CSV table of C-alpha atoms in Angstrom, one decimal:
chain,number,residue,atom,x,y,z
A,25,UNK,CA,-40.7,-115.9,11.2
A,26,UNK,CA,-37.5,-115.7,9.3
A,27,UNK,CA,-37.0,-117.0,6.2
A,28,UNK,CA,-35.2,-120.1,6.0
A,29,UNK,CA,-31.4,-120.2,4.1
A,30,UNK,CA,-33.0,-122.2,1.4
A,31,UNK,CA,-35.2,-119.7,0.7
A,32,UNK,CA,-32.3,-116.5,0.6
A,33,UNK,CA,-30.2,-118.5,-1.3
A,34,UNK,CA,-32.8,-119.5,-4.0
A,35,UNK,CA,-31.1,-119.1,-7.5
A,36,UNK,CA,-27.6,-118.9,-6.2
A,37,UNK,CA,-25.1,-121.9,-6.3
A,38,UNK,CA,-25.2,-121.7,-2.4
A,39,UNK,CA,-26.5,-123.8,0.3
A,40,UNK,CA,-26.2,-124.5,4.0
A,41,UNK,CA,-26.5,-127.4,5.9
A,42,UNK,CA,-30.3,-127.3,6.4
A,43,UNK,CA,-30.0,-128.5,9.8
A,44,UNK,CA,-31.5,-126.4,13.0
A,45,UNK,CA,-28.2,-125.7,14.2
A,46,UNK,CA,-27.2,-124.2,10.8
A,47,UNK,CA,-30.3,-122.4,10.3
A,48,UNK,CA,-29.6,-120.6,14.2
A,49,UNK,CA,-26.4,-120.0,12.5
A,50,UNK,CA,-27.8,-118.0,9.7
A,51,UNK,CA,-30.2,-116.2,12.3
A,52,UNK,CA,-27.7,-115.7,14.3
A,53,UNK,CA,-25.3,-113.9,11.4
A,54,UNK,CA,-28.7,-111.9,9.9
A,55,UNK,CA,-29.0,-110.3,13.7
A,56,UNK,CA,-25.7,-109.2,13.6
A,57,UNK,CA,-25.6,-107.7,10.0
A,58,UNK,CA,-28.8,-105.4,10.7
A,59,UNK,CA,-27.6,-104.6,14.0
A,60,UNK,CA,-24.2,-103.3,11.9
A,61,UNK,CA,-26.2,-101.4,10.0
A,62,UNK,CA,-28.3,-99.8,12.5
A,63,UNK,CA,-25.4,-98.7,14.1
A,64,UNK,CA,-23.6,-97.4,10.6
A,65,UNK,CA,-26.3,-95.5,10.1
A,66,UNK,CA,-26.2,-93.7,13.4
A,67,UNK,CA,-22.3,-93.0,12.8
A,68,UNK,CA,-22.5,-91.7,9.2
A,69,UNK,CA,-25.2,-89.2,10.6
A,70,UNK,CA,-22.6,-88.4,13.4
A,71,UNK,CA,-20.2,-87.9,10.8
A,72,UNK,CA,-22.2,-85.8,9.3
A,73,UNK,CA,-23.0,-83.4,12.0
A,74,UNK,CA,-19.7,-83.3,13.6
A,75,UNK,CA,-17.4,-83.7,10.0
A,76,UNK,CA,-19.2,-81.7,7.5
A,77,UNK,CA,-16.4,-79.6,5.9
A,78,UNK,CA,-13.6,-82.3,5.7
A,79,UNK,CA,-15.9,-84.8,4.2
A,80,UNK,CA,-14.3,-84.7,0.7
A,81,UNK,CA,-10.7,-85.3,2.4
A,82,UNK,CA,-11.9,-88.2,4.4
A,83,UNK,CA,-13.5,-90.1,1.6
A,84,UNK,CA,-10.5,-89.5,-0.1
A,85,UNK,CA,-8.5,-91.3,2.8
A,86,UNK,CA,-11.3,-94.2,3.2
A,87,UNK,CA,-10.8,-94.6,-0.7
A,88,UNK,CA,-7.0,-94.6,-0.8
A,89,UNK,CA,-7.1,-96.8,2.3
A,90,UNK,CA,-9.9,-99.5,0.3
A,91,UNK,CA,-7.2,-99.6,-3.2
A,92,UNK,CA,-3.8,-99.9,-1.3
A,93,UNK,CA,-5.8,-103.0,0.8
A,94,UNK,CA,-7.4,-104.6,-2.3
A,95,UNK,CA,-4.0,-104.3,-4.5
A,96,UNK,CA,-2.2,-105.9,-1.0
A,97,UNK,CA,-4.7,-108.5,-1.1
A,98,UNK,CA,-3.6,-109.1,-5.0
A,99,UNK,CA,0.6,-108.9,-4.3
A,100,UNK,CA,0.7,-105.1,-5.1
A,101,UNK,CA,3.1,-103.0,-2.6
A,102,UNK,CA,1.2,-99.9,-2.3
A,103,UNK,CA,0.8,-98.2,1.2
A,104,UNK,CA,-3.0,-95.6,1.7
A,105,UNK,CA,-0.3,-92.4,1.9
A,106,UNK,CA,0.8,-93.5,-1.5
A,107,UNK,CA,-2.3,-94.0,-3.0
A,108,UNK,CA,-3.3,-90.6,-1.4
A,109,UNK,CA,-0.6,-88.5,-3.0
A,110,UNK,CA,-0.9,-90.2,-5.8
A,111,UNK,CA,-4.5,-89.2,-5.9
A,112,UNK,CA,-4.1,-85.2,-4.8
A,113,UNK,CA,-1.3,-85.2,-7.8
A,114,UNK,CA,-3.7,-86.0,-10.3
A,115,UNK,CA,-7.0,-84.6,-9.0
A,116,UNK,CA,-8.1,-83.4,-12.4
A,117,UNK,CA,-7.3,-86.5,-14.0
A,118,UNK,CA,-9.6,-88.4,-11.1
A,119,UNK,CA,-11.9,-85.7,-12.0
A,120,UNK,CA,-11.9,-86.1,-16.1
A,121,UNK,CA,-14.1,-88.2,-18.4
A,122,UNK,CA,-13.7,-91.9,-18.1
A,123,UNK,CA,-12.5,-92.0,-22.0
A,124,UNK,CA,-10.3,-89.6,-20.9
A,125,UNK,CA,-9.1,-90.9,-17.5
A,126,UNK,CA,-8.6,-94.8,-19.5
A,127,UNK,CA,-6.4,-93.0,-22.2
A,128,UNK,CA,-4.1,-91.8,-20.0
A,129,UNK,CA,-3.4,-94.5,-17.8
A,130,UNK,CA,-2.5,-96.4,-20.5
A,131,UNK,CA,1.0,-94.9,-20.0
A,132,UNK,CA,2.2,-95.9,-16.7
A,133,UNK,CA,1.2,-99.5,-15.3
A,134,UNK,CA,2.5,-98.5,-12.0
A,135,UNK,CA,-0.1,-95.6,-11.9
A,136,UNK,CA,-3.0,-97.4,-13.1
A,137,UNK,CA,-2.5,-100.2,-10.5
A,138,UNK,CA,-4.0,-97.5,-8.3
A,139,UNK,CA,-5.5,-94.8,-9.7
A,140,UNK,CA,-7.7,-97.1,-12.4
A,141,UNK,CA,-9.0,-99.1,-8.7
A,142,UNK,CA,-9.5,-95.7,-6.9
A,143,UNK,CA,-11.3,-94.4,-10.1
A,144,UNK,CA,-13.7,-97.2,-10.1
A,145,UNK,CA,-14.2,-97.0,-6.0
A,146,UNK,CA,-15.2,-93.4,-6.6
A,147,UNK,CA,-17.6,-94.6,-9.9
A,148,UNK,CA,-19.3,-97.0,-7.8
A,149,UNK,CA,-20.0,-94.8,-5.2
A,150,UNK,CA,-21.7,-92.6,-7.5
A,151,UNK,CA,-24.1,-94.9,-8.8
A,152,UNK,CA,-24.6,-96.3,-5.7
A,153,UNK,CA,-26.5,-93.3,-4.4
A,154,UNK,CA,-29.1,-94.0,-7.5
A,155,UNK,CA,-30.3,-97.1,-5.4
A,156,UNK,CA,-29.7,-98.9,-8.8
A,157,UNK,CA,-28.0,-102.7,-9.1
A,158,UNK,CA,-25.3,-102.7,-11.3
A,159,UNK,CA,-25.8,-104.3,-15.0
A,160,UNK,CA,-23.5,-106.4,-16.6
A,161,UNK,CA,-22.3,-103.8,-19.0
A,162,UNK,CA,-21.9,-101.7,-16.1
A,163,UNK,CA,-19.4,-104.1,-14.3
A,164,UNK,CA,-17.7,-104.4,-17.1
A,165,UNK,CA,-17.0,-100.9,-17.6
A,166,UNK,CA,-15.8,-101.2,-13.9
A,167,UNK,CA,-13.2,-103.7,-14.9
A,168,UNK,CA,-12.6,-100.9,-17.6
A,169,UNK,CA,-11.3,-98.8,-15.4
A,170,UNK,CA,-9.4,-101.0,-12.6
A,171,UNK,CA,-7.2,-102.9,-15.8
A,172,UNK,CA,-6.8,-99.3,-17.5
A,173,UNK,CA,-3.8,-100.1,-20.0
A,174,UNK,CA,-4.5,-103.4,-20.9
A,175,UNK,CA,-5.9,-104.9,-23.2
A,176,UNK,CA,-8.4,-107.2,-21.8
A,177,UNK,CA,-9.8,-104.4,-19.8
A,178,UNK,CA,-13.4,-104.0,-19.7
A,179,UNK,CA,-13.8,-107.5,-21.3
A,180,UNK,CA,-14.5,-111.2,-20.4
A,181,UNK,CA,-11.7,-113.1,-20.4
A,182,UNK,CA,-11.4,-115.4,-24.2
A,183,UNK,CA,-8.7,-118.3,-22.4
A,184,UNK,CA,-9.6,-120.2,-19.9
A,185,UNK,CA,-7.8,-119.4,-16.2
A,186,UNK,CA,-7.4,-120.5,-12.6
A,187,UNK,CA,-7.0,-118.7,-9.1
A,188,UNK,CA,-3.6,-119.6,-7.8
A,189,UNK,CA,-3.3,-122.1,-5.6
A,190,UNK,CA,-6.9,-123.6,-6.1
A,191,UNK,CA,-8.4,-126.6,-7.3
A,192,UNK,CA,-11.5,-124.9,-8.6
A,193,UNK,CA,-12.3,-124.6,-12.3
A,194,UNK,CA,-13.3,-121.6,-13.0
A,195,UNK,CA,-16.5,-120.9,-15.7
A,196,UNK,CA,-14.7,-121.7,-19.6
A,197,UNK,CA,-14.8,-118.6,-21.8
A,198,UNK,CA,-17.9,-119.7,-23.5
A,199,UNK,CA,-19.8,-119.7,-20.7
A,200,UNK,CA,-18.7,-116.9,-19.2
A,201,UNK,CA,-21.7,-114.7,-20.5
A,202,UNK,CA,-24.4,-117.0,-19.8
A,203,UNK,CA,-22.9,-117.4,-16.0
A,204,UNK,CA,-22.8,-113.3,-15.6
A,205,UNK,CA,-26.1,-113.0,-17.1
A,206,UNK,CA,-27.6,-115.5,-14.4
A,207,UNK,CA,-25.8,-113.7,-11.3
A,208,UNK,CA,-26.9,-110.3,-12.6
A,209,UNK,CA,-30.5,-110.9,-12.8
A,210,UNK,CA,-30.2,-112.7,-9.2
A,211,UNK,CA,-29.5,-109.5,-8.3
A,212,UNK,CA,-31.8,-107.0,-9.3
A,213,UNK,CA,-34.7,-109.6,-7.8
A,214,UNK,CA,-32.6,-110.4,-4.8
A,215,UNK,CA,-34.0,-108.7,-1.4
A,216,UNK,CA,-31.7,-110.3,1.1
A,217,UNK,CA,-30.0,-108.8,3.8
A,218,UNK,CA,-27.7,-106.7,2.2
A,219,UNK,CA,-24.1,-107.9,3.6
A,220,UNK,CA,-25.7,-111.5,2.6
A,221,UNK,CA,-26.4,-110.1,-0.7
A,222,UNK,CA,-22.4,-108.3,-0.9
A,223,UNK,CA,-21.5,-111.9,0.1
A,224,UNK,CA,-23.0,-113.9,-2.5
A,225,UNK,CA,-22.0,-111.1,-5.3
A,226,UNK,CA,-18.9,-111.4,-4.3
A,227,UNK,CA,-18.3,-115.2,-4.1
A,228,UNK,CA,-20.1,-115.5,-7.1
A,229,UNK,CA,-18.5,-113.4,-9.5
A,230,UNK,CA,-14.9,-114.9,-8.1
A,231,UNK,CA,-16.6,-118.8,-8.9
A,232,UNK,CA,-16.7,-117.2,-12.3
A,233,UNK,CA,-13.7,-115.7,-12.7
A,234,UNK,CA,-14.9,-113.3,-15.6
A,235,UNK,CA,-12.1,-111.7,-16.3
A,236,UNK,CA,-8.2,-112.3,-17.5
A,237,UNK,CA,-7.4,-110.7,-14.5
A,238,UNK,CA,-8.8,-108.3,-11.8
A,239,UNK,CA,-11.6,-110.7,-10.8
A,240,UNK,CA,-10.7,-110.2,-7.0
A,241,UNK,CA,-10.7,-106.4,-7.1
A,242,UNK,CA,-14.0,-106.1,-9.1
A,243,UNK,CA,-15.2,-108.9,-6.0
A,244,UNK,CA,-14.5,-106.4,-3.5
A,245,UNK,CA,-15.9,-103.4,-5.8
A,246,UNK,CA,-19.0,-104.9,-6.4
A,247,UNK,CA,-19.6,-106.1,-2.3
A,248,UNK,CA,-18.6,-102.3,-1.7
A,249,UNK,CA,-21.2,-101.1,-4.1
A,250,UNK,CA,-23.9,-103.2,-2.4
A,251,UNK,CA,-22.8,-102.6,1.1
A,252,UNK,CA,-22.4,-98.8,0.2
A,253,UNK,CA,-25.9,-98.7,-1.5
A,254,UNK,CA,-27.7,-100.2,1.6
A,255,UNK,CA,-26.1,-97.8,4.8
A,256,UNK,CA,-23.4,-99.7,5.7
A,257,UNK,CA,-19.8,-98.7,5.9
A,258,UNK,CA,-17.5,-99.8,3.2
A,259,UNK,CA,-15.9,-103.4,3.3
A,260,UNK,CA,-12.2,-102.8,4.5
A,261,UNK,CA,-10.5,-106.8,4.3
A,262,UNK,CA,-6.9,-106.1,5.7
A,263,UNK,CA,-4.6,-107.8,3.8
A,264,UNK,CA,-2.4,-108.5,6.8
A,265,UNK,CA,-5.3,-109.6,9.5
A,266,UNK,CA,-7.7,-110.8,7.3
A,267,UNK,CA,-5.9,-112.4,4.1
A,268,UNK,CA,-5.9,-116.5,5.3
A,269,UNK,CA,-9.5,-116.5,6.9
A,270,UNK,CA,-10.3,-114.6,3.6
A,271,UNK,CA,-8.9,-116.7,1.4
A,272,UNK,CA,-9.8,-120.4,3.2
A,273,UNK,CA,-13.5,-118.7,3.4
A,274,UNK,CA,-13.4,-117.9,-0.3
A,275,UNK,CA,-12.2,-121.7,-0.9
A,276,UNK,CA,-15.3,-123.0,0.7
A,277,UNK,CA,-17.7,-120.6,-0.8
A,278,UNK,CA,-16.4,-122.5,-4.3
A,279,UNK,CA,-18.0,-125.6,-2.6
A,280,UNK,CA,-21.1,-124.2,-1.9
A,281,UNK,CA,-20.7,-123.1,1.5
A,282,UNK,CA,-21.2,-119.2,1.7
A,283,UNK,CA,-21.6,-118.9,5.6
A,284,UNK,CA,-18.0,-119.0,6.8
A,285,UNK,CA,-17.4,-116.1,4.0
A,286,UNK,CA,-20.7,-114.0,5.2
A,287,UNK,CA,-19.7,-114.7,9.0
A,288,UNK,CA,-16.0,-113.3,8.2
A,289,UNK,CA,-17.7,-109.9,5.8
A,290,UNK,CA,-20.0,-109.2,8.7
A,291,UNK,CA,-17.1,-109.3,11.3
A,292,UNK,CA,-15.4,-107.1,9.3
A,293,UNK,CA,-17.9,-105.0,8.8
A,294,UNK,CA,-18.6,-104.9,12.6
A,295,UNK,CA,-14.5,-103.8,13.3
A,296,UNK,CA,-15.1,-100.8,11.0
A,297,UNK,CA,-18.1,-99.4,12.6
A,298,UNK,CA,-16.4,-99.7,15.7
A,299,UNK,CA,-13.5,-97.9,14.7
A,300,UNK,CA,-15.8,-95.5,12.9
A,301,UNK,CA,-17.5,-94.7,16.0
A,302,UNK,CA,-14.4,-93.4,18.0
A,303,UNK,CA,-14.5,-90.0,18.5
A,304,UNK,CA,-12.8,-87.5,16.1
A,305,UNK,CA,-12.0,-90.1,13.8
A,306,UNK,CA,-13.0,-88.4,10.6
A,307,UNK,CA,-10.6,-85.7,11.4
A,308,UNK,CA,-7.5,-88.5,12.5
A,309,UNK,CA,-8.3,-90.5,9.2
A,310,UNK,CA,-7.3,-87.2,7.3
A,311,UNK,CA,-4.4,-86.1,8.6
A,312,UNK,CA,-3.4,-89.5,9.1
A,313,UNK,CA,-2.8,-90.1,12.6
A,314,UNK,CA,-5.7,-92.6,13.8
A,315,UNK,CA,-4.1,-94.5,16.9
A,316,UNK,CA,-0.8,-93.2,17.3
A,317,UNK,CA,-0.8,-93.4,20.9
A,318,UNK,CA,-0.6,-97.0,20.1
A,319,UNK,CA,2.0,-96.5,17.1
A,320,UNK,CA,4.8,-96.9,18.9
A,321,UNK,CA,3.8,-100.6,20.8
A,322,UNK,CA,2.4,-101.6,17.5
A,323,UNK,CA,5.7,-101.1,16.2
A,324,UNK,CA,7.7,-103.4,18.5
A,325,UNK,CA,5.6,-105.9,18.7
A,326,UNK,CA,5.1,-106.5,14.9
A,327,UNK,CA,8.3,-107.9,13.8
A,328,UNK,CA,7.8,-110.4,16.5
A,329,UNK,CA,4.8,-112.8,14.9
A,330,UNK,CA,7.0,-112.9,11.5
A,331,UNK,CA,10.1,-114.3,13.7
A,332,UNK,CA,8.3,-116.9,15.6
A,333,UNK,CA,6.5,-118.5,12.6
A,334,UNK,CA,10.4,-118.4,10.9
A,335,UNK,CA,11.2,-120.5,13.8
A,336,UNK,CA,8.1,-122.2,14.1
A,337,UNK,CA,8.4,-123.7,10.4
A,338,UNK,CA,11.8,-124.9,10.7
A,339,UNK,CA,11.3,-127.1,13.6
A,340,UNK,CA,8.1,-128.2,12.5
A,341,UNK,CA,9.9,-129.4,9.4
A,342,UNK,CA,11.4,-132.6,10.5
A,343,UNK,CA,8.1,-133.8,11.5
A,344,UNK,CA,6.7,-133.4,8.0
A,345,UNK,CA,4.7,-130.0,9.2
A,346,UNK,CA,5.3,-126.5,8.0
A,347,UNK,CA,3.6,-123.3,9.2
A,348,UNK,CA,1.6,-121.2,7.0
A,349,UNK,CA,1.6,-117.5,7.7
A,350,UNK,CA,-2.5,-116.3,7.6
A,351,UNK,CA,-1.9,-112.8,8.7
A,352,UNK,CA,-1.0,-110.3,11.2
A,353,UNK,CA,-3.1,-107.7,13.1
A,354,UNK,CA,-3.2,-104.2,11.6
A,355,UNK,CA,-3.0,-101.0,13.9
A,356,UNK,CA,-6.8,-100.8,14.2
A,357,UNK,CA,-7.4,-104.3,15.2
A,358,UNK,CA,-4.4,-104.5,17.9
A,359,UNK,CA,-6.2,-101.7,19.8
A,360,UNK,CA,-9.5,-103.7,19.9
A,361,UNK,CA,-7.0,-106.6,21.0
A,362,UNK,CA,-6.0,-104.1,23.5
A,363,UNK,CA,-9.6,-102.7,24.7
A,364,UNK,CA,-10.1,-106.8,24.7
A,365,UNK,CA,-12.6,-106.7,21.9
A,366,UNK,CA,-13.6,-110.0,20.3
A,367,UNK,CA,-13.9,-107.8,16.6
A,368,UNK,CA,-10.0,-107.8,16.5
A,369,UNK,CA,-10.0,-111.4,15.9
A,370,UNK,CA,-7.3,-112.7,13.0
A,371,UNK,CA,-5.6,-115.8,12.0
A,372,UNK,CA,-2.4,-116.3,12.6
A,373,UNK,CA,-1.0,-119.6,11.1
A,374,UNK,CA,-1.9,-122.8,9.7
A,375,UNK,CA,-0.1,-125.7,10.5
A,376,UNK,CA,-0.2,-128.5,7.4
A,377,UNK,CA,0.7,-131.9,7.2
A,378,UNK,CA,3.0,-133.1,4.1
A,379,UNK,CA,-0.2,-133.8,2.2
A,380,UNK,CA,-1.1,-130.0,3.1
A,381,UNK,CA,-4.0,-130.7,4.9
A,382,UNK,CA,-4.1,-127.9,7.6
A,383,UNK,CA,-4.3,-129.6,11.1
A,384,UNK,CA,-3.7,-126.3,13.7
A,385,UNK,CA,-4.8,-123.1,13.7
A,386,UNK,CA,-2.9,-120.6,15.7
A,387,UNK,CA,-5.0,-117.0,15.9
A,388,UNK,CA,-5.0,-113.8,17.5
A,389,UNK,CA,-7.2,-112.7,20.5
A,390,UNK,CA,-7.3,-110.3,23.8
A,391,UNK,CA,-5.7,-111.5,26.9
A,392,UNK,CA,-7.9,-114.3,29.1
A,393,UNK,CA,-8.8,-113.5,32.4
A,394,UNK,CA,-6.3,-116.3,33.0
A,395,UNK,CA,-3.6,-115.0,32.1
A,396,UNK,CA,-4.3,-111.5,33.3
A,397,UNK,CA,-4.7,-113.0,37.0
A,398,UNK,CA,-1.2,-114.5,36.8
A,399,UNK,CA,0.7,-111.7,34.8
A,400,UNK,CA,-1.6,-108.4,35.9
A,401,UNK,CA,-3.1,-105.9,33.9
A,402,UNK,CA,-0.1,-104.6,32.2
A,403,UNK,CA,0.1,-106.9,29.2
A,404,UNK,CA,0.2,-104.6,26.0
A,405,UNK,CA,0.4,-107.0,23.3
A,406,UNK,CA,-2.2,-109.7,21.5
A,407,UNK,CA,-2.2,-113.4,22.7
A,408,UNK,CA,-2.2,-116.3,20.4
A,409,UNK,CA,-4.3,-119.2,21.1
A,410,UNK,CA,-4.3,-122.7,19.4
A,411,UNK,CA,-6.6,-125.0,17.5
A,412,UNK,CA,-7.3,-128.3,16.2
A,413,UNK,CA,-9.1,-128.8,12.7
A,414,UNK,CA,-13.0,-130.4,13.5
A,415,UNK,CA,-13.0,-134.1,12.3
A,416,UNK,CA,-16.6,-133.2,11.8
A,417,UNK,CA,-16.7,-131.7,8.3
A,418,UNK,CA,-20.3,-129.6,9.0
A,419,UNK,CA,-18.9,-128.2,12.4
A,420,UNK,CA,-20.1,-124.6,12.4
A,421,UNK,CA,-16.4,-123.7,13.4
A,422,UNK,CA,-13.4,-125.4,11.1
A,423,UNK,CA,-11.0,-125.4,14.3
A,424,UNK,CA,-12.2,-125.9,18.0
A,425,UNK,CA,-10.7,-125.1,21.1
A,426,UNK,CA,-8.0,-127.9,22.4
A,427,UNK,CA,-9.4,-129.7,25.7
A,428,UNK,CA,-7.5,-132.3,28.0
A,429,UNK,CA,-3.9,-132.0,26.3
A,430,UNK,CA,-1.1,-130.3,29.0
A,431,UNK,CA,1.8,-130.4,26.2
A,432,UNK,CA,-0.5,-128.1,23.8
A,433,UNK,CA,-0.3,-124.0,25.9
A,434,UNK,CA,-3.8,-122.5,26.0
A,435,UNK,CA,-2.2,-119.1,25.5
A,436,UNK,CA,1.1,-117.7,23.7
A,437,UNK,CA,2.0,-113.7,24.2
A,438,UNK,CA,4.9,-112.1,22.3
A,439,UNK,CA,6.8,-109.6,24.2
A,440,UNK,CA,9.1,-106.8,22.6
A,441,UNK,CA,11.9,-105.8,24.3
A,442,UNK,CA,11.9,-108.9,26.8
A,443,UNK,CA,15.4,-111.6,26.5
A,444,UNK,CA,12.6,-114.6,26.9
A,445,UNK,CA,10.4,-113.0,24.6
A,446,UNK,CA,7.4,-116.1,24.3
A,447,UNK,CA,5.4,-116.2,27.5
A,448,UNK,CA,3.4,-119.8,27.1
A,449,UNK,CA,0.4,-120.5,29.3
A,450,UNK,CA,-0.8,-123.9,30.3
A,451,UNK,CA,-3.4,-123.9,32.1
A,452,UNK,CA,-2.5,-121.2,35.4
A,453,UNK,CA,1.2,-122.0,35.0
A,454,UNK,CA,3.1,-119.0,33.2
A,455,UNK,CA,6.7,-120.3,31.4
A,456,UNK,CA,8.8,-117.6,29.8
A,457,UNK,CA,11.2,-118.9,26.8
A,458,UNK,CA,13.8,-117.4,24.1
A,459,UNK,CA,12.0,-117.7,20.7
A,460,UNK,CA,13.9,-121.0,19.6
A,461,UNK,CA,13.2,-122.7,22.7
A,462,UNK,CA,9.3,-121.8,22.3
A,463,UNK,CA,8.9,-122.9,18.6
A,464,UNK,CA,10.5,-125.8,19.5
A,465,UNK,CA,8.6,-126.9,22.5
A,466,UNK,CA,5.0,-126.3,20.2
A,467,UNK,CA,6.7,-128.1,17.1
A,468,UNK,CA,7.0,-131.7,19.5
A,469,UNK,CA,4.0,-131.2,20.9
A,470,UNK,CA,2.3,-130.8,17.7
A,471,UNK,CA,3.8,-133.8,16.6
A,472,UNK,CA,3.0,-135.5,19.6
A,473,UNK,CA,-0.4,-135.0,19.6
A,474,UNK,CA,-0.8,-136.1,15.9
A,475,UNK,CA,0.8,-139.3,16.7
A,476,UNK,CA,-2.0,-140.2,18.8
């Protein structure tokens, strides 16, 4: 029998609903993580065997990939080839002492942004393979390295501080301490699953807010460290596909609801596998060319999602609604889009009320067997599909599906390179419109269907 939520959360400040159909949830979720791992395992041996001489290169890439996301996440511009040369340039520095390495850094904030993240990446990975829990001194001397060149680094934070555009109050300085002590020794007695365990570290410490700043980074160190420790691959959040679910997720885990955050890290970690699985991919992550063949119509179609929301917003406005961008689909998870895989799932946009309550979800998906029926089998591009915020605030889901309401399309597709570039379907009826015409056909609708 499986333990109930109450009893894997015990001495956390989580909680579920209780109910049976939250405690399925958690089963379900628990399934799916050791399945992921499982299957991780199997690849990393794969990697192993097929890989072995261009394994140093390719945790090079996987690292430079994890720091240019994680500074994304955080508003810095830095792209993995960046981060990559930045990191071949300075080998010997990677390589030094950590006194050494810190001293250094101290010089060039631009460098440290990445280096001082990759350097604690590569630190983490180390201990990891001891099978140890990190100790609070130890997370600390993390922080050390990811704020090289400040002064707060490697230190909890002596003002108070908030995470931007949050209503949570964060732990006061005083209580900083007592707070880290009580989530570090949850976790060398914890023996959860380990993505639930990478979950809960993670919200945790960013409930805290330890640090002056850096807390999100060390977040996604320390849920590497545990995933990393435990067989499964490393936690890649894509600041473009993931950043709103991430972020909303993160929002309710400060309420006390971790499940919408775990069900998110376990999809994620699920997409990775997946794309770890494909063959030769060790040898296209090093030289850089993982999916071109799909390079070129990732290319045209991305502009397109940043141009409809543009348009989107401004007709919404006179209805008292604006659009919120969530994200956009990275190369990797538009060709699971593409292969029709569930695992390439993102948000889109939020739609918010003047009170900025978000009331509509638009979100990325494969193409329904709808719309292939009416179109064919030659669409090459992501469809969007819409969805209405749950009145019921314990729905498992935030957003359902939209049922019964002809002016509100089941199904959106951009097109590149087409003069009505918005196909809308509603129901089996395809319409083709200009971009304007399309944003403003949604925007009335929307509005109509809140004035009910």
């Amino acid at each position: 029998m499986e333990p109930s939520s109450e009893t894997l959360l015990a001495g956390t400040p989580y909680m579920t609903a209780g109910d049976p159909v939250a405690e399925s949830r958690v089963a379900r979720i628990l399934n799916r993580a050791a399945d992921i791992r499982s299957r991780a395992l199997a690849v990393h041996e794969k990697i192993k065997l097929e890989a072995s001489e261009i394994l140093g290169p390719y945790l090079v890439a996987l690292r430079s990939d994890l720091v240019a996301e994680s500074n994304r996440i955080e508003g810095y511009d830095w792209s993995p080839s960046q981060v990559q040369e930045l990191v071949v340039a300075h080998k010997e520095l990677i390589n030094s002492s950590v006194g050494s390495f810190m001293t250094a850094l101290r010089s060039d904030e631009r460098v440290y942004q990445a280096l001082g993240l990759y350097r604690a990446h590569q630190l983490a990975d180390e201990w990891a393979e001891s099978n140890e829990r990190l100790r609070e001194f130890e997370i600390r001397g993390l922080h050390g390295l990811v704020c090289a060149g400040e002064d707060y680094a490697g230190k909890y934070k002596t003002k108070s501080n908030a995470i931007g555009g949050s209503a949570h109050r964060t732990t006061e300085p005083w209580d900083v301490p007592r707070s880290m002590g009580e989530l570090s020794s949850w976790w060398f007695e914890s023996s959860i699953d380990p993505a639930l365990e990478a979950t809960v570290v993670h919200a945790w410490l960013t409930h805290v807010h330890p640090f002056e700043d850096g807390n999100g980074r060390m977040a996604r160190i320390l849920a590497n460290f545990a995933l990393i420790r435990n067989g499964f691959p490393p936690l890649l959040i894509r600041s473009g596909a993931d950043r709103g679910q991430y972020y909303d997720a993160l929002a309710r885990s400060d309420d006390g609801d971790i499940l919408p955050l775990y069900e998110l890290f376990v999809s994620v970690l699920r997409r990775t596998v997946k794309t770890m699985a494909a063959p030769g991919y060790v040898r296209a992550v090093v030289q850089n060319r993982l999916l071109t063949s799909l390079r070129d119509q990732y290319t045209l179609w991305c502009r397109l999602p940043a141009s409809f929301s543009s348009a989107l917003s401004e007709r919404l406005a006179p209805h008292g609604f604006r659009a919120e961008v969530q994200g956009y689909p990275d190369l990797s998870s538009f060709a699971l889009l593409k292969d029709r895989d569930a695992d390439g799932n993102s948000w889109y946009l939020k739609i918010v009320d003047s009170d900025g309550r978000a009331r509509w979800l638009l979100w990325y998906g494969f193409n329904s067997n709808q719309l292939l029926d009416l179109a064919g089998s030659s669409s090459h591009y992501p469809s969007v599909f819409f969805s209405r915020r749950s009145s019921d605030p314990y729905s498992e889901h935030p957003y359902e599906p939209v049922h019964f309401d002809p002016s509100i399309p089941d199904e959106m597709l951009l097109r590149p390179l087409e003069p009505k570039p918005v196909r809308l379907r509603r129901g089996y009826n395809l319409d083709d419109y200009s971009m304007e015409d399309a944003a403003q056909s949604l925007a009335d609708a929307v509005a109509s269907a809140e004035s009910w």
